[in-house]
Every structure is written in structure tokens, then in C-alpha cells.
């Protein structure tokens, strides 16, 4: 049943599931016979749900790592200068790295993470995002794999949050306007 705070469902759980199978297949084909292992770096917290579902369909052996990047806080406007909090546990030098994030919005987060990880000289670096909001881009960053293009609307569910909430919803949706005016 739909959460009553949700105004409309944009992507159903079933739609998400079938697209993930397609992306996983593309990623498998890309790495097949080319690499022994990849280091998959997931961007906390938003990409947790997407990553968990995606990796269970990957056939390329992987090691999982994560980075946390400073986020929206409780508003719906991104910080323009994301900061990377904490550090990676793996040494990515000469390794094949796949970065996974929930959404490519302004593109600032991915650009920042890509430049930091590239500086560590990986053998290759690819990016995969669950969602893409092309209208919001502030740079020319493009992901190698992207699940869905969505319009410029704030969305929650399937890992994406508003003020830390709604990440657990199995679908993606928009919030009732009243939610934004409530005291948190
Ligand atoms: P960026 O603007 O591309 O740097 O994206 C920054 C981060 O903002 C993403 O990783 C998400 O965590 C968050 N974000 C962007 N758009 C949305 C949205 O519509 N809902 C929830 N989080 C979002
Ligand atoms: Mg995020």
C-alpha cells in the first residue's frame, strides 16, 4: 500500500526491478573476460538500496567499499560544493573501480568523487547511477550507466530521502506538498 505522504508514484518496484536486471547485464558484459575483479564504491547513504539490489545481479567478482559525501541536510537544495567525509578502505591504484550513486542531479557530487578517485590512479573508472535529472546538471558529467531519466522534481524512496526519511519505500515517488511545510 502507498505511504500516505506520497503524492504520486513515479517508478513502481516492478519497473525498478526489471531495469536493474538490464543495467546489471550491461555491466556484466562490459567487464566480462576483461577484469578479474572490480572495486565497487557506493555513495552512502542514498545508493544503499540500489547497490544492494544491483550487486546481487552482477557476475563480475567485486569488493565493496563506500564513501559518504556531505548532503542536502534537511532541505531539497543541494550544496554546491560536496565534501567527501571519511576515506576509502581499499587501495584503488591499478584496480578497476565502479562508482555507484543514487542520483545524478547537479552532477557536483559525482564530479567531485570522480576527480578524487581518479587522482588515486585506478586502472579504470566507471560510474553507474540509479537516476538522472538532466535538466538540473551544472556540469557536463555523464554516467556510464543510468537507470532512469526523471524530470526536475524532488523524489523519495528506493534509497532517496527527505530529511532522512522515506528511504525504505520500495518505489520512487514525490511527496505531498504539505510535507515540506511541516516542522521536522
Ligand atoms: P548532485 O546534485 O548531483 O551533487 O546530487 C547530490 C545528492 O543529492 C544525490 O546523491 C542525492 O543524495 C541528493 N538528491 C538529488 N536530487 C534528489 C532528489 O530528488 N531526492 C532526494 N535526494 C536527491
Ligand atoms: Mg546521495
Short mmCIF file of C-alpha atoms and ligand atoms in Angstrom, two decimals:
data_model
loop_
_atom_site.label_atom_id
_atom_site.label_comp_id
_atom_site.label_asym_id
_atom_site.label_seq_id
_atom_site.Cartn_x
_atom_site.Cartn_y
_atom_site.Cartn_z
CA UNK A 1 0.00 0.00 0.00
CA UNK A 2 1.18 3.51 -0.80
CA UNK A 3 2.58 5.63 2.03
CA UNK A 4 0.12 8.48 2.67
CA UNK A 5 2.91 11.11 2.48
CA UNK A 6 3.49 10.16 -1.16
CA UNK A 7 1.69 12.23 -3.76
CA UNK A 8 2.45 10.08 -6.78
CA UNK A 9 4.46 7.01 -7.59
CA UNK A 10 6.93 7.69 -10.39
CA UNK A 11 8.59 4.29 -10.64
CA UNK A 12 6.99 1.14 -9.28
CA UNK A 13 9.02 -1.54 -7.54
CA UNK A 14 8.49 -3.80 -10.54
CA UNK A 15 9.67 -1.18 -13.04
CA UNK A 16 12.79 -0.62 -10.94
CA UNK A 17 13.45 -4.33 -10.65
CA UNK A 18 13.34 -5.00 -14.36
CA UNK A 19 15.56 -2.03 -15.21
CA UNK A 20 18.13 -3.18 -12.66
CA UNK A 21 18.34 -6.54 -14.39
CA UNK A 22 19.08 -4.73 -17.66
CA UNK A 23 21.78 -2.50 -16.18
CA UNK A 24 23.40 -5.44 -14.39
CA UNK A 25 23.53 -7.29 -17.69
CA UNK A 26 25.23 -4.34 -19.39
CA UNK A 27 27.75 -4.03 -16.58
CA UNK A 28 28.42 -7.78 -16.68
CA UNK A 29 29.02 -7.63 -20.41
CA UNK A 30 31.33 -4.68 -20.06
CA UNK A 31 33.60 -6.37 -17.53
CA UNK A 32 33.25 -9.95 -18.74
CA UNK A 33 36.58 -11.57 -19.65
CA UNK A 34 38.29 -8.23 -19.11
CA UNK A 35 38.79 -7.93 -15.43
CA UNK A 36 39.33 -10.38 -12.61
CA UNK A 37 37.64 -8.22 -10.02
CA UNK A 38 36.24 -4.73 -9.57
CA UNK A 39 36.08 -2.42 -6.59
CA UNK A 40 32.54 -1.16 -6.36
CA UNK A 41 32.32 2.06 -4.38
CA UNK A 42 28.86 3.03 -3.24
CA UNK A 43 27.97 6.54 -2.14
CA UNK A 44 26.28 6.49 1.24
CA UNK A 45 23.53 6.80 2.23
CA UNK A 46 21.35 7.22 -0.83
CA UNK A 47 22.81 4.47 -3.01
CA UNK A 48 22.47 1.72 -0.40
CA UNK A 49 19.22 0.25 -1.69
CA UNK A 50 20.16 0.46 -5.37
CA UNK A 51 23.59 -1.03 -4.70
CA UNK A 52 22.16 -3.90 -2.66
CA UNK A 53 19.81 -4.87 -5.48
CA UNK A 54 22.31 -4.28 -8.28
CA UNK A 55 25.22 -6.31 -6.88
CA UNK A 56 23.07 -9.38 -6.49
CA UNK A 57 22.79 -9.48 -10.28
CA UNK A 58 26.45 -8.83 -11.05
CA UNK A 59 28.56 -11.74 -12.17
CA UNK A 60 31.88 -9.91 -12.06
CA UNK A 61 33.59 -10.57 -8.71
CA UNK A 62 33.71 -7.44 -6.62
CA UNK A 63 34.89 -5.88 -3.44
CA UNK A 64 32.54 -3.41 -1.88
CA UNK A 65 33.65 -0.10 -0.46
CA UNK A 66 31.77 3.05 0.43
CA UNK A 67 32.21 6.76 0.76
CA UNK A 68 29.99 9.30 2.39
CA UNK A 69 29.57 12.69 0.81
CA UNK A 70 28.04 15.66 2.59
CA UNK A 71 24.43 16.02 1.52
CA UNK A 72 21.30 18.12 1.47
CA UNK A 73 20.72 18.05 5.19
CA UNK A 74 17.05 18.69 5.67
CA UNK A 75 16.36 20.79 2.62
CA UNK A 76 15.79 19.90 -1.00
CA UNK A 77 18.55 22.12 -2.34
CA UNK A 78 21.96 20.58 -2.90
CA UNK A 79 25.12 22.01 -1.51
CA UNK A 80 27.13 23.26 -4.42
CA UNK A 81 30.43 22.07 -3.01
CA UNK A 82 30.02 18.48 -1.77
CA UNK A 83 32.66 17.28 0.65
CA UNK A 84 33.90 13.73 0.93
CA UNK A 85 33.63 12.60 4.54
CA UNK A 86 35.94 9.80 5.67
CA UNK A 87 38.10 7.71 3.37
CA UNK A 88 38.09 4.50 1.37
CA UNK A 89 39.31 1.30 2.95
CA UNK A 90 40.63 -0.06 -0.36
CA UNK A 91 43.68 0.95 -2.29
CA UNK A 92 42.21 1.62 -5.74
CA UNK A 93 45.51 2.11 -7.52
CA UNK A 94 45.65 -0.11 -10.65
CA UNK A 95 42.22 -1.51 -9.77
CA UNK A 96 39.01 -1.37 -11.80
CA UNK A 97 36.60 0.91 -10.00
CA UNK A 98 32.85 1.27 -10.41
CA UNK A 99 31.24 4.20 -8.57
CA UNK A 100 27.55 3.85 -7.76
CA UNK A 101 25.24 6.66 -6.71
CA UNK A 102 21.53 7.15 -6.28
CA UNK A 103 21.01 10.20 -8.46
CA UNK A 104 22.88 12.48 -10.78
CA UNK A 105 21.34 15.84 -10.07
CA UNK A 106 23.58 18.90 -10.40
CA UNK A 107 26.42 16.44 -11.05
CA UNK A 108 28.62 18.10 -8.42
CA UNK A 109 28.85 15.05 -6.17
CA UNK A 110 29.89 12.64 -8.91
CA UNK A 111 32.32 15.10 -10.40
CA UNK A 112 33.98 15.59 -7.04
CA UNK A 113 34.19 11.87 -6.25
CA UNK A 114 35.42 11.02 -9.75
CA UNK A 115 38.19 13.56 -9.51
CA UNK A 116 39.29 12.33 -6.07
CA UNK A 117 39.22 8.67 -7.08
CA UNK A 118 40.98 9.33 -10.43
CA UNK A 119 43.79 11.01 -8.54
CA UNK A 120 44.49 7.62 -6.94
CA UNK A 121 45.25 6.19 -10.41
CA UNK A 122 42.77 3.31 -10.80
CA UNK A 123 43.18 1.05 -13.85
CA UNK A 124 39.70 2.12 -14.95
CA UNK A 125 36.86 4.16 -13.53
CA UNK A 126 33.20 3.80 -14.47
CA UNK A 127 30.06 5.30 -12.99
CA UNK A 128 26.55 3.98 -12.52
CA UNK A 129 23.57 5.92 -11.19
CA UNK A 130 20.03 4.83 -10.45
CA UNK A 131 18.51 8.15 -11.56
CA UNK A 132 19.46 11.05 -13.76
CA UNK A 133 17.91 14.53 -13.74
CA UNK A 134 19.45 16.03 -16.89
CA UNK A 135 17.70 19.41 -16.50
CA UNK A 136 19.50 20.09 -13.25
CA UNK A 137 23.05 19.49 -14.42
CA UNK A 138 25.61 22.19 -13.61
CA UNK A 139 28.46 20.49 -15.47
CA UNK A 140 28.78 18.07 -18.37
CA UNK A 141 29.11 14.95 -16.26
CA UNK A 142 27.53 11.83 -17.74
CA UNK A 143 27.28 8.44 -16.09
CA UNK A 144 28.36 5.31 -17.96
CA UNK A 145 25.19 3.54 -16.81
CA UNK A 146 21.99 5.20 -15.72
CA UNK A 147 18.72 3.60 -14.67
CA UNK A 148 16.11 6.23 -15.45
CA UNK A 149 15.95 9.84 -16.60
CA UNK A 150 13.46 11.78 -14.50
CA UNK A 151 12.16 15.36 -14.70
CA UNK A 152 13.20 18.10 -12.28
CA UNK A 153 11.10 17.02 -9.32
CA UNK A 154 12.23 16.09 -5.82
CA UNK A 155 11.79 12.36 -5.37
CA UNK A 156 11.98 9.94 -2.45
CA UNK A 157 12.04 6.19 -1.92
CA UNK A 158 14.28 3.36 -3.03
CA UNK A 159 17.13 4.86 -1.01
CA UNK A 160 16.41 8.53 -1.61
CA UNK A 161 15.34 10.58 1.35
CA UNK A 162 13.80 13.79 2.51
CA UNK A 163 15.27 14.72 5.89
CA UNK A 164 16.45 11.13 6.37
CA UNK A 165 13.01 9.66 5.78
CA UNK A 166 11.33 7.51 3.10
CA UNK A 167 14.48 5.62 2.03
CA UNK A 168 12.77 2.31 2.79
CA UNK A 169 9.95 2.73 0.27
CA UNK A 170 10.29 0.07 -2.45
CA UNK A 171 9.13 2.52 -5.15
CA UNK A 172 10.09 6.07 -6.15
CA UNK A 173 7.64 8.89 -5.66
CA UNK A 174 7.06 12.55 -5.00
CA UNK A 175 5.94 13.90 -1.65
CA UNK A 176 2.70 15.67 -0.80
CA UNK A 177 3.43 19.42 -0.80
CA UNK A 178 2.26 19.63 2.84
CA UNK A 179 5.26 17.54 3.95
CA UNK A 180 7.64 20.36 3.04
CA UNK A 181 5.82 22.86 5.20
CA UNK A 182 5.63 20.66 8.30
CA UNK A 183 8.07 21.13 11.15
CA UNK A 184 10.56 18.29 11.04
P1 LIG B 1 24.25 16.24 -7.07
O1 LIG B 1 23.43 17.49 -7.10
O2 LIG B 1 24.31 15.58 -8.42
O3 LIG B 1 25.60 16.52 -6.48
O4 LIG B 1 23.50 15.22 -6.12
C1 LIG B 1 23.68 15.30 -4.75
C2 LIG B 1 22.85 14.34 -3.96
O5 LIG B 1 21.63 14.99 -3.75
C3 LIG B 1 22.47 12.99 -4.53
O6 LIG B 1 23.43 12.00 -4.34
C4 LIG B 1 21.24 12.69 -3.70
O7 LIG B 1 21.61 12.11 -2.47
C5 LIG B 1 20.66 14.05 -3.46
N1 LIG B 1 19.49 14.31 -4.33
C6 LIG B 1 19.44 14.95 -5.51
N2 LIG B 1 18.19 15.00 -6.01
C7 LIG B 1 17.43 14.37 -5.08
C8 LIG B 1 16.02 14.07 -5.01
O8 LIG B 1 15.20 14.38 -5.89
N3 LIG B 1 15.62 13.40 -3.90
C9 LIG B 1 16.46 13.01 -2.88
N4 LIG B 1 17.78 13.27 -2.93
C10 LIG B 1 18.25 13.93 -4.01
MG1 LIG B 2 23.30 10.85 -2.14
#
